[in-house]
Short mmCIF file of C-alpha atoms and ligand atoms in Angstrom, two decimals:
data_model
loop_
_atom_site.label_atom_id
_atom_site.label_comp_id
_atom_site.label_asym_id
_atom_site.label_seq_id
_atom_site.Cartn_x
_atom_site.Cartn_y
_atom_site.Cartn_z
CA UNK A 1004 36.72 -31.23 -28.10
CA UNK A 1005 34.91 -33.27 -24.67
CA UNK A 1006 34.96 -30.10 -22.48
CA UNK A 1007 33.32 -28.27 -25.36
CA UNK A 1008 30.63 -31.29 -25.87
CA UNK A 1009 29.35 -30.74 -22.38
CA UNK A 1010 29.36 -26.74 -21.80
CA UNK A 1011 26.70 -27.31 -25.24
CA UNK A 1012 25.28 -30.66 -23.23
CA UNK A 1013 24.66 -27.87 -19.95
CA UNK A 1014 23.04 -25.30 -22.13
CA UNK A 1015 21.13 -27.22 -24.58
CA UNK A 1016 19.47 -28.20 -20.92
CA UNK A 1017 19.69 -25.15 -19.52
CA UNK A 1018 17.88 -23.90 -22.07
CA UNK A 1019 14.84 -26.91 -21.85
CA UNK A 1020 14.64 -27.00 -17.63
CA UNK A 1021 13.47 -22.54 -18.32
CA UNK A 1022 11.34 -23.60 -21.06
CA UNK A 1023 9.99 -26.37 -19.87
CA UNK A 1024 10.10 -23.48 -16.19
CA UNK A 1025 7.88 -21.50 -18.34
CA UNK A 1026 5.59 -24.29 -19.10
CA UNK A 1027 4.94 -25.13 -15.91
CA UNK A 1028 2.21 -22.71 -13.45
CA UNK A 1029 3.99 -19.98 -11.66
CA UNK A 1030 4.08 -20.14 -7.70
CA UNK A 1031 2.36 -16.83 -6.54
CA UNK A 1032 3.14 -16.15 -2.30
CA UNK A 1033 0.33 -14.48 -1.24
CA UNK A 1034 1.52 -12.96 1.88
CA UNK A 1035 -1.51 -11.13 3.61
CA UNK A 1036 -3.53 -10.79 7.03
CA UNK A 1037 -6.38 -12.11 7.24
CA UNK A 1038 -6.70 -12.14 10.70
CA UNK A 1039 -6.80 -8.69 13.49
CA UNK A 1040 -7.85 -5.56 12.09
CA UNK A 1041 -5.99 -5.05 9.31
CA UNK A 1042 -7.93 -8.35 7.07
CA UNK A 1043 -10.18 -6.58 5.42
CA UNK A 1044 -7.23 -4.93 4.21
CA UNK A 1045 -5.51 -8.50 3.59
CA UNK A 1046 -9.08 -9.41 1.36
CA UNK A 1047 -9.68 -6.31 -0.68
CA UNK A 1048 -5.70 -7.26 -1.94
CA UNK A 1049 -7.04 -10.06 -3.23
CA UNK A 1050 -9.82 -9.75 -4.59
CA UNK A 1051 -7.94 -6.89 -6.27
CA UNK A 1052 -5.07 -8.88 -8.25
CA UNK A 1053 -7.14 -11.86 -8.50
CA UNK A 1054 -9.08 -9.55 -10.72
CA UNK A 1055 -6.96 -8.46 -12.65
CA UNK A 1056 -5.53 -12.04 -13.24
CA UNK A 1057 -8.79 -13.27 -14.57
CA UNK A 1058 -9.12 -10.43 -16.65
CA UNK A 1059 -5.91 -11.69 -18.70
CA UNK A 1060 -7.80 -15.03 -18.67
CA UNK A 1061 -5.81 -16.73 -15.27
CA UNK A 1062 -2.49 -15.96 -17.33
CA UNK A 1063 0.73 -13.26 -16.95
CA UNK A 1064 3.53 -13.51 -18.66
CA UNK A 1065 2.17 -16.05 -20.76
CA UNK A 1066 2.11 -18.45 -17.19
CA UNK A 1067 -0.52 -19.75 -15.39
CA UNK A 1068 -0.95 -18.41 -11.83
CA UNK A 1069 -1.00 -20.14 -8.61
CA UNK A 1070 -1.68 -19.09 -5.35
CA UNK A 1071 0.00 -20.18 -2.58
CA UNK A 1072 -1.40 -18.40 0.79
CA UNK A 1073 -0.18 -17.43 4.21
CA UNK A 1074 -2.01 -15.46 6.82
CA UNK A 1075 1.06 -13.64 8.68
CA UNK A 1076 -1.08 -11.83 10.69
CA UNK A 1077 0.07 -8.54 11.21
CA UNK A 1078 2.67 -10.28 13.69
CA UNK A 1079 6.15 -8.52 12.72
CA UNK A 1080 7.00 -10.82 15.26
CA UNK A 1081 5.99 -14.06 12.38
CA UNK A 1082 6.78 -12.49 9.41
CA UNK A 1083 10.55 -14.59 8.52
CA UNK A 1084 9.81 -17.28 9.03
CA UNK A 1085 6.09 -16.79 7.37
CA UNK A 1086 8.12 -15.30 4.09
CA UNK A 1087 10.52 -18.30 4.29
CA UNK A 1088 8.29 -20.87 4.33
CA UNK A 1089 6.87 -19.30 0.83
CA UNK A 1090 10.39 -19.48 -0.26
CA UNK A 1091 11.65 -22.69 0.87
CA UNK A 1092 9.25 -24.63 1.61
CA UNK A 1093 6.90 -23.69 -1.25
CA UNK A 1094 9.02 -22.43 -3.85
CA UNK A 1095 6.20 -19.49 -4.57
CA UNK A 1096 8.65 -18.07 -7.35
CA UNK A 1097 7.36 -14.44 -7.13
CA UNK A 1098 6.10 -12.97 -3.52
CA UNK A 1099 3.41 -10.81 -2.99
CA UNK A 1100 2.44 -8.28 0.19
CA UNK A 1101 1.75 -7.03 2.18
CA UNK A 1102 -0.46 -4.40 4.59
CA UNK A 1103 2.39 -3.82 7.72
CA UNK A 1104 4.87 -2.55 7.54
CA UNK A 1105 6.77 -3.95 9.91
CA UNK A 1106 5.35 -6.88 8.20
CA UNK A 1107 6.28 -5.35 4.98
CA UNK A 1108 10.63 -4.65 6.23
CA UNK A 1109 10.69 -8.44 7.50
CA UNK A 1110 9.71 -9.20 3.73
CA UNK A 1111 12.03 -6.97 1.92
CA UNK A 1112 15.27 -8.00 3.58
CA UNK A 1113 14.06 -11.72 3.25
CA UNK A 1114 13.30 -10.74 -0.59
CA UNK A 1115 16.70 -9.17 -1.20
CA UNK A 1116 19.01 -11.98 0.15
CA UNK A 1117 17.25 -14.04 -2.05
CA UNK A 1118 17.00 -12.47 -4.07
CA UNK A 1119 13.63 -13.38 -4.62
CA UNK A 1120 10.72 -10.63 -7.11
CA UNK A 1121 8.28 -8.85 -4.14
CA UNK A 1122 5.30 -6.59 -4.79
CA UNK A 1123 4.32 -4.41 -2.37
CA UNK A 1124 0.78 -4.04 -2.49
CA UNK A 1125 0.20 -1.80 0.74
CA UNK A 1126 2.49 -1.41 3.21
CA UNK A 1127 4.45 2.52 3.26
CA UNK A 1128 7.26 1.33 4.98
CA UNK A 1129 9.72 4.56 4.03
CA UNK A 1130 12.91 2.02 3.80
CA UNK A 1131 10.93 -0.34 1.18
CA UNK A 1132 12.02 2.11 -1.52
CA UNK A 1133 15.12 4.40 0.80
CA UNK A 1134 17.10 2.58 2.36
CA UNK A 1135 16.46 -1.05 1.73
CA UNK A 1136 14.96 -0.86 -1.52
CA UNK A 1137 16.04 -3.60 -4.48
CA UNK A 1138 16.13 -4.20 -8.39
CA UNK A 1139 13.77 -7.30 -7.23
CA UNK A 1140 11.23 -4.99 -4.93
CA UNK A 1141 8.86 -2.71 -5.94
CA UNK A 1142 5.51 -0.92 -4.83
CA UNK A 1143 1.88 -0.71 -6.21
CA UNK A 1144 0.59 1.39 -3.12
CA UNK A 1145 2.76 4.58 -1.88
CA UNK A 1146 5.27 4.93 1.16
CA UNK A 1147 3.79 6.83 4.11
CA UNK A 1148 5.51 9.91 3.98
CA UNK A 1149 2.87 10.84 0.55
CA UNK A 1150 -0.68 11.21 1.94
CA UNK A 1151 1.37 12.71 4.87
CA UNK A 1152 3.28 15.43 3.45
CA UNK A 1153 -0.27 15.79 0.95
CA UNK A 1154 -1.61 16.77 4.03
CA UNK A 1155 0.75 18.87 5.35
CA UNK A 1156 0.01 21.08 2.36
CA UNK A 1157 -3.51 21.62 2.50
CA UNK A 1158 -3.72 21.81 7.04
CA UNK A 1159 -1.32 25.03 6.10
CA UNK A 1160 -3.03 26.65 3.28
CA UNK A 1161 -6.24 25.33 5.30
CA UNK A 1162 -5.21 28.62 8.50
CA UNK A 1163 -4.62 25.86 10.60
CA UNK A 1164 -1.45 26.69 13.19
CA UNK A 1165 -1.35 24.15 15.89
CA UNK A 1166 -1.61 20.96 15.40
CA UNK A 1167 -1.71 17.51 17.21
CA UNK A 1168 -1.03 15.05 16.13
CA UNK A 1169 -2.62 10.79 16.76
CA UNK A 1170 -1.25 7.03 15.32
CA UNK A 1171 -0.73 3.38 16.60
CA UNK A 1172 3.55 3.75 17.26
CA UNK A 1173 4.63 1.73 14.84
CA UNK A 1174 7.23 2.73 11.43
CA UNK A 1175 3.86 3.47 9.24
CA UNK A 1176 1.82 6.13 12.25
CA UNK A 1177 5.63 7.75 12.71
CA UNK A 1178 6.47 8.01 9.08
CA UNK A 1179 3.42 9.23 8.13
CA UNK A 1180 2.98 12.08 10.98
CA UNK A 1181 6.77 12.95 9.98
CA UNK A 1182 5.61 13.62 6.51
CA UNK A 1183 2.80 15.87 7.30
CA UNK A 1184 5.21 17.27 10.09
CA UNK A 1185 7.66 18.25 7.50
CA UNK A 1186 5.75 19.59 5.41
CA UNK A 1187 3.59 21.02 7.59
CA UNK A 1188 5.55 22.56 9.33
CA UNK A 1189 7.96 23.81 6.59
CA UNK A 1190 5.19 25.87 5.82
CA UNK A 1191 4.67 27.78 9.56
CA UNK A 1192 2.04 25.53 11.24
CA UNK A 1193 3.42 24.13 14.34
CA UNK A 1194 2.92 20.37 16.15
CA UNK A 1195 2.36 21.33 19.09
CA UNK A 1196 1.72 16.87 20.37
CA UNK A 1197 2.46 13.95 18.81
CA UNK A 1198 0.52 10.98 20.32
CA UNK A 1199 0.38 7.53 20.08
CA UNK A 1200 -0.27 3.81 21.16
CA UNK A 1201 1.28 0.38 20.37
CA UNK A 1202 -0.63 -0.89 17.39
CA UNK A 1203 -2.90 -2.31 17.09
CA UNK A 1204 -4.51 -0.68 20.66
CA UNK A 1205 -7.72 1.06 20.97
CA UNK A 1206 -7.23 2.83 24.46
CA UNK A 1207 -8.12 5.64 22.74
CA UNK A 1208 -9.93 7.73 26.16
CA UNK A 1209 -6.92 9.04 28.08
CA UNK A 1210 -5.14 10.28 24.17
CA UNK A 1211 -9.12 11.63 23.16
CA UNK A 1212 -8.85 14.16 26.86
CA UNK A 1213 -5.13 15.02 26.10
CA UNK A 1214 -6.55 16.55 22.35
CA UNK A 1215 -9.10 17.98 24.88
CA UNK A 1216 -7.43 19.66 27.00
CA UNK A 1217 -5.09 20.91 24.95
CA UNK A 1218 -7.05 22.52 21.78
CA UNK A 1219 -5.14 22.83 18.82
CA UNK A 1220 -6.51 23.84 16.06
CA UNK A 1221 -6.41 20.57 14.26
CA UNK A 1222 -5.39 16.76 14.32
CA UNK A 1223 -4.27 14.97 12.07
CA UNK A 1224 -3.96 11.32 12.27
CA UNK A 1225 -3.12 7.83 10.74
CA UNK A 1226 -5.75 4.60 11.89
CA UNK A 1227 -6.46 1.67 9.47
CA UNK A 1228 -8.91 -0.39 9.73
CA UNK A 1229 -10.64 -1.71 12.01
CA UNK A 1230 -8.42 0.43 14.29
CA UNK A 1231 -9.67 3.66 12.48
CA UNK A 1232 -13.32 2.19 12.60
CA UNK A 1233 -13.10 2.88 16.15
CA UNK A 1234 -11.31 6.47 16.28
CA UNK A 1235 -13.27 8.23 13.55
CA UNK A 1236 -16.63 6.96 16.01
CA UNK A 1237 -14.10 6.86 18.85
CA UNK A 1238 -13.94 11.20 17.74
CA UNK A 1239 -17.77 11.87 17.33
CA UNK A 1240 -18.63 10.26 20.67
CA UNK A 1241 -16.10 12.45 22.70
CA UNK A 1242 -17.55 15.43 21.59
CA UNK A 1243 -14.32 16.55 19.37
CA UNK A 1244 -15.98 16.07 15.27
CA UNK A 1245 -17.73 20.01 16.45
CA UNK A 1246 -14.91 21.30 17.53
CA UNK A 1247 -11.60 20.39 16.54
CA UNK A 1248 -11.63 19.00 12.73
CA UNK A 1249 -10.13 15.59 12.60
CA UNK A 1250 -7.90 15.01 9.25
CA UNK A 1251 -5.56 11.79 8.12
CA UNK A 1252 -3.85 9.66 5.86
CA UNK A 1253 -6.52 8.62 3.58
CA UNK A 1254 -6.93 4.92 5.01
CA UNK A 1255 -9.11 6.39 8.41
CA UNK A 1256 -11.72 6.35 6.07
CA UNK A 1257 -11.10 3.91 3.20
CA UNK A 1258 -12.78 0.40 2.86
CA UNK A 1259 -13.73 2.03 6.90
CA UNK A 1260 -17.30 3.77 6.03
CA UNK A 1261 -19.44 1.36 6.22
CA UNK A 1262 -19.25 0.40 9.85
CA UNK A 1263 -17.89 4.99 11.24
CA UNK A 1264 -21.79 5.84 9.54
CA UNK A 1265 -22.16 9.80 10.19
CA UNK A 1266 -19.28 9.90 12.54
CA UNK A 1267 -17.19 10.09 9.63
CA UNK A 1268 -19.66 12.57 7.71
CA UNK A 1269 -16.95 15.52 6.49
CA UNK A 1270 -13.62 14.44 7.25
CA UNK A 1271 -11.07 15.02 4.38
CA UNK A 1272 -8.59 12.94 4.16
CA UNK A 1273 -5.52 12.41 1.04
CA UNK A 1274 -4.98 9.65 -0.99
CA UNK A 1275 -3.99 7.77 -3.99
CA UNK A 1276 -7.49 6.98 -4.45
CA UNK A 1277 -11.20 8.28 -4.58
CA UNK A 1278 -14.49 7.23 -4.87
CA UNK A 1279 -15.63 9.64 -7.61
CA UNK A 1280 -12.91 9.43 -10.11
CA UNK A 1281 -15.73 9.51 -12.73
CA UNK A 1282 -12.78 8.04 -15.59
CA UNK A 1283 -13.49 5.41 -17.42
CA UNK A 1284 -10.78 3.36 -16.69
CA UNK A 1285 -12.65 3.12 -12.62
CA UNK A 1286 -15.81 3.26 -13.52
CA UNK A 1287 -14.60 0.11 -15.99
CA UNK A 1288 -12.62 -1.40 -12.65
CA UNK A 1289 -14.81 -0.59 -10.34
CA UNK A 1290 -18.14 -2.80 -12.10
CA UNK A 1291 -16.13 -5.80 -12.22
CA UNK A 1292 -14.83 -5.42 -8.92
CA UNK A 1293 -19.08 -5.02 -8.12
CA UNK A 1294 -19.40 -8.45 -10.13
CA UNK A 1295 -17.00 -10.18 -9.22
CA UNK A 1296 -17.28 -9.56 -5.44
CA UNK A 1297 -20.32 -7.79 -4.37
CA UNK A 1298 -18.70 -5.08 -3.26
CA UNK A 1299 -17.21 -1.40 -3.28
CA UNK A 1300 -13.39 -1.82 -4.00
CA UNK A 1301 -11.24 0.85 -2.00
CA UNK A 1302 -8.21 1.33 -1.98
CA UNK A 1303 -6.77 -1.24 -1.00
CA UNK A 1304 -7.96 -3.17 -4.03
CA UNK A 1305 -7.19 -0.89 -6.30
CA UNK A 1306 -2.97 -1.90 -5.26
CA UNK A 1307 -3.18 -5.42 -5.15
CA UNK A 1308 -4.81 -4.90 -9.29
CA UNK A 1309 -2.48 -2.61 -10.09
CA UNK A 1310 0.48 -4.92 -8.01
CA UNK A 1311 -0.45 -8.21 -10.26
CA UNK A 1312 -0.73 -5.37 -13.52
CA UNK A 1313 3.32 -4.38 -13.12
CA UNK A 1314 4.29 -8.55 -11.75
CA UNK A 1315 2.17 -8.74 -16.01
CA UNK A 1316 4.16 -6.10 -17.34
CA UNK A 1317 7.13 -7.50 -16.55
CA UNK A 1318 6.58 -11.13 -16.39
CA UNK A 1319 5.08 -9.67 -20.94
CA UNK A 1320 8.64 -8.78 -21.61
CA UNK A 1321 10.82 -11.78 -20.68
CA UNK A 1322 8.07 -14.18 -21.51
CA UNK A 1323 7.13 -15.73 -18.09
CA UNK A 1324 10.76 -16.21 -17.80
CA UNK A 1325 11.45 -14.83 -14.20
CA UNK A 1326 14.86 -15.55 -13.73
CA UNK A 1327 15.29 -12.51 -16.00
CA UNK A 1328 14.77 -10.15 -12.99
CA UNK A 1329 16.83 -6.99 -14.71
CA UNK A 1330 14.49 -7.07 -17.49
CA UNK A 1331 11.72 -7.21 -15.31
CA UNK A 1332 13.08 -4.34 -13.55
CA UNK A 1333 13.60 -1.84 -17.32
CA UNK A 1334 10.45 -2.98 -18.19
CA UNK A 1335 8.41 -2.82 -15.01
CA UNK A 1336 11.08 0.43 -14.98
CA UNK A 1337 9.61 2.05 -18.24
CA UNK A 1338 6.27 1.55 -18.10
CA UNK A 1339 2.82 3.54 -17.41
CA UNK A 1340 1.15 1.27 -15.49
CA UNK A 1341 -2.57 1.86 -16.24
CA UNK A 1342 -4.48 2.32 -12.81
CA UNK A 1343 -7.88 2.57 -11.61
CA UNK A 1344 -6.10 5.35 -9.84
CA UNK A 1345 -5.23 7.67 -13.27
CA UNK A 1346 -1.80 6.12 -14.88
CA UNK A 1347 1.09 6.51 -12.95
CA UNK A 1348 5.59 5.65 -13.65
CA UNK A 1349 7.88 4.06 -10.95
CA UNK A 1350 10.22 5.75 -9.21
CA UNK A 1351 14.70 4.67 -9.89
CA UNK A 1352 12.88 3.44 -6.39
CA UNK A 1353 10.45 1.56 -7.89
CA UNK A 1354 7.63 3.49 -5.88
CA UNK A 1355 4.73 5.83 -7.30
CA UNK A 1356 4.99 8.62 -8.53
CA UNK A 1357 1.04 10.07 -8.63
CA UNK A 1358 -1.53 12.36 -7.42
CA UNK A 1359 -2.48 12.17 -4.09
CA UNK A 1360 -5.93 13.31 -4.17
CA UNK A 1361 -8.53 14.93 -1.52
CA UNK A 1362 -11.88 13.50 0.27
CA UNK A 1363 -13.84 15.20 1.80
CA UNK A 1364 -16.27 11.64 3.66
CA UNK A 1365 -20.33 12.29 2.62
CA UNK A 1366 -22.31 9.72 2.01
CA UNK A 1367 -20.49 5.51 1.95
CA UNK A 1368 -18.49 7.25 0.44
CA UNK A 1369 -14.77 8.94 -0.45
CA UNK A 1370 -15.43 11.94 -2.38
CA UNK A 1371 -13.29 13.46 -4.78
CA UNK A 1372 -11.97 17.38 -3.87
CA UNK A 1373 -9.24 18.09 -5.75
CA UNK A 1374 -5.77 17.01 -6.77
CA UNK A 1375 -3.89 18.14 -4.11
CA UNK A 1376 -0.30 17.24 -4.78
CA UNK A 1377 0.63 16.19 -8.15
CA UNK A 1378 2.74 13.84 -9.13
CA UNK A 1379 3.70 13.52 -5.72
CA UNK A 1380 7.50 11.06 -5.54
CA UNK A 1381 8.80 10.23 -2.72
CA UNK A 1382 12.71 11.29 -2.25
CA UNK A 1383 13.57 7.55 -1.73
CA UNK A 1384 16.47 8.83 0.88
CA UNK A 1385 18.29 6.09 0.91
CA UNK A 1386 18.01 4.24 -1.66
CA UNK A 1387 20.93 2.67 -4.05
CA UNK A 1388 20.07 0.28 -5.79
C1 BEZ B 1508 1.43 0.23 7.04
O1 BEZ B 1508 1.61 -0.36 8.11
O2 BEZ B 1508 2.35 0.28 6.31
C2 BEZ B 1508 -0.48 0.20 7.09
C3 BEZ B 1508 -1.26 -0.78 6.92
C4 BEZ B 1508 -2.22 -0.15 7.26
C5 BEZ B 1508 -3.01 1.13 6.01
C6 BEZ B 1508 -1.83 2.06 5.40
C7 BEZ B 1508 -0.51 1.32 5.45
#
């Protein structure tokens, strides 16, 4: 009898705590770069995330959102400490981050170990929705494999046979090139040289000289942020642009066109977003973003916006009770996310299954050329939920 009374009291207390927690603000830890070559990308993600929250009246799943921020500096060496600060010191309920694949892998490890909900709004590390996949980890962006694979098919169809690749030597660059090579060589092309330099280096001269000496049909590249600006300008200044066509994963020209100017004109890239989709959904998003921030949105802003949408879908299903992880996952898994890029769903490994667009730079825009790969799903190799 006494035991029954105690058990009932404990259950009532737990229910009261849960109800109180649901009434409390939901703490979202934003772990993004605020400095370094990816600073602008972090800022666009934060803007996009906050725009969606603002459109919902500042609440997701009925709970007001409070933000705690950490500048991760795109530094993998500081990543575990940074994410532990958010979880242990700041007691965040949800983690959102980040841009850099190496930092994201450290976040995914901690999220997996602690069971904390993690939404990845950029970093494409294949492992996050591969061997490190978990029921509490979701990505609103892409896997590094996706845009690379799509471009491999595009460049083979264009008739290029011998290609040099150039990128930063870290997970994102390596995996982007690997995805490209998989599709390009399957279609009969050959990657004749793989060039790289350490992240976030921008000393491209010696590598550009090597490209000129190799004389490939074309070049495939992965660079982003400040490094992409410098690479496109240096490629043109070296006189390579007119003789050896340059292609890339779309990060090469997204959020960078103001700074790249006419040196980017005509470049073809593949990505899950373009500036001229001209759908009602994208037009309203672009208008709202421009009004809120006096800036044009880019792919990073879209990914931040969609990370907030995914969190909102999960929280709505559990009325803000973040402890109900399985129900949150189930809600996101069955959702069609109404993204400005076009509606998408997530794969079993929680990566977007999405159209990859071929875009061409014209003026200050990445103009839509065609859908390069329809509903492209990352293979999710090694994922065991
Ligand atoms: C990455 O590290 O995964 C990444 C960084 C910038 C743009 C795209 C991917």
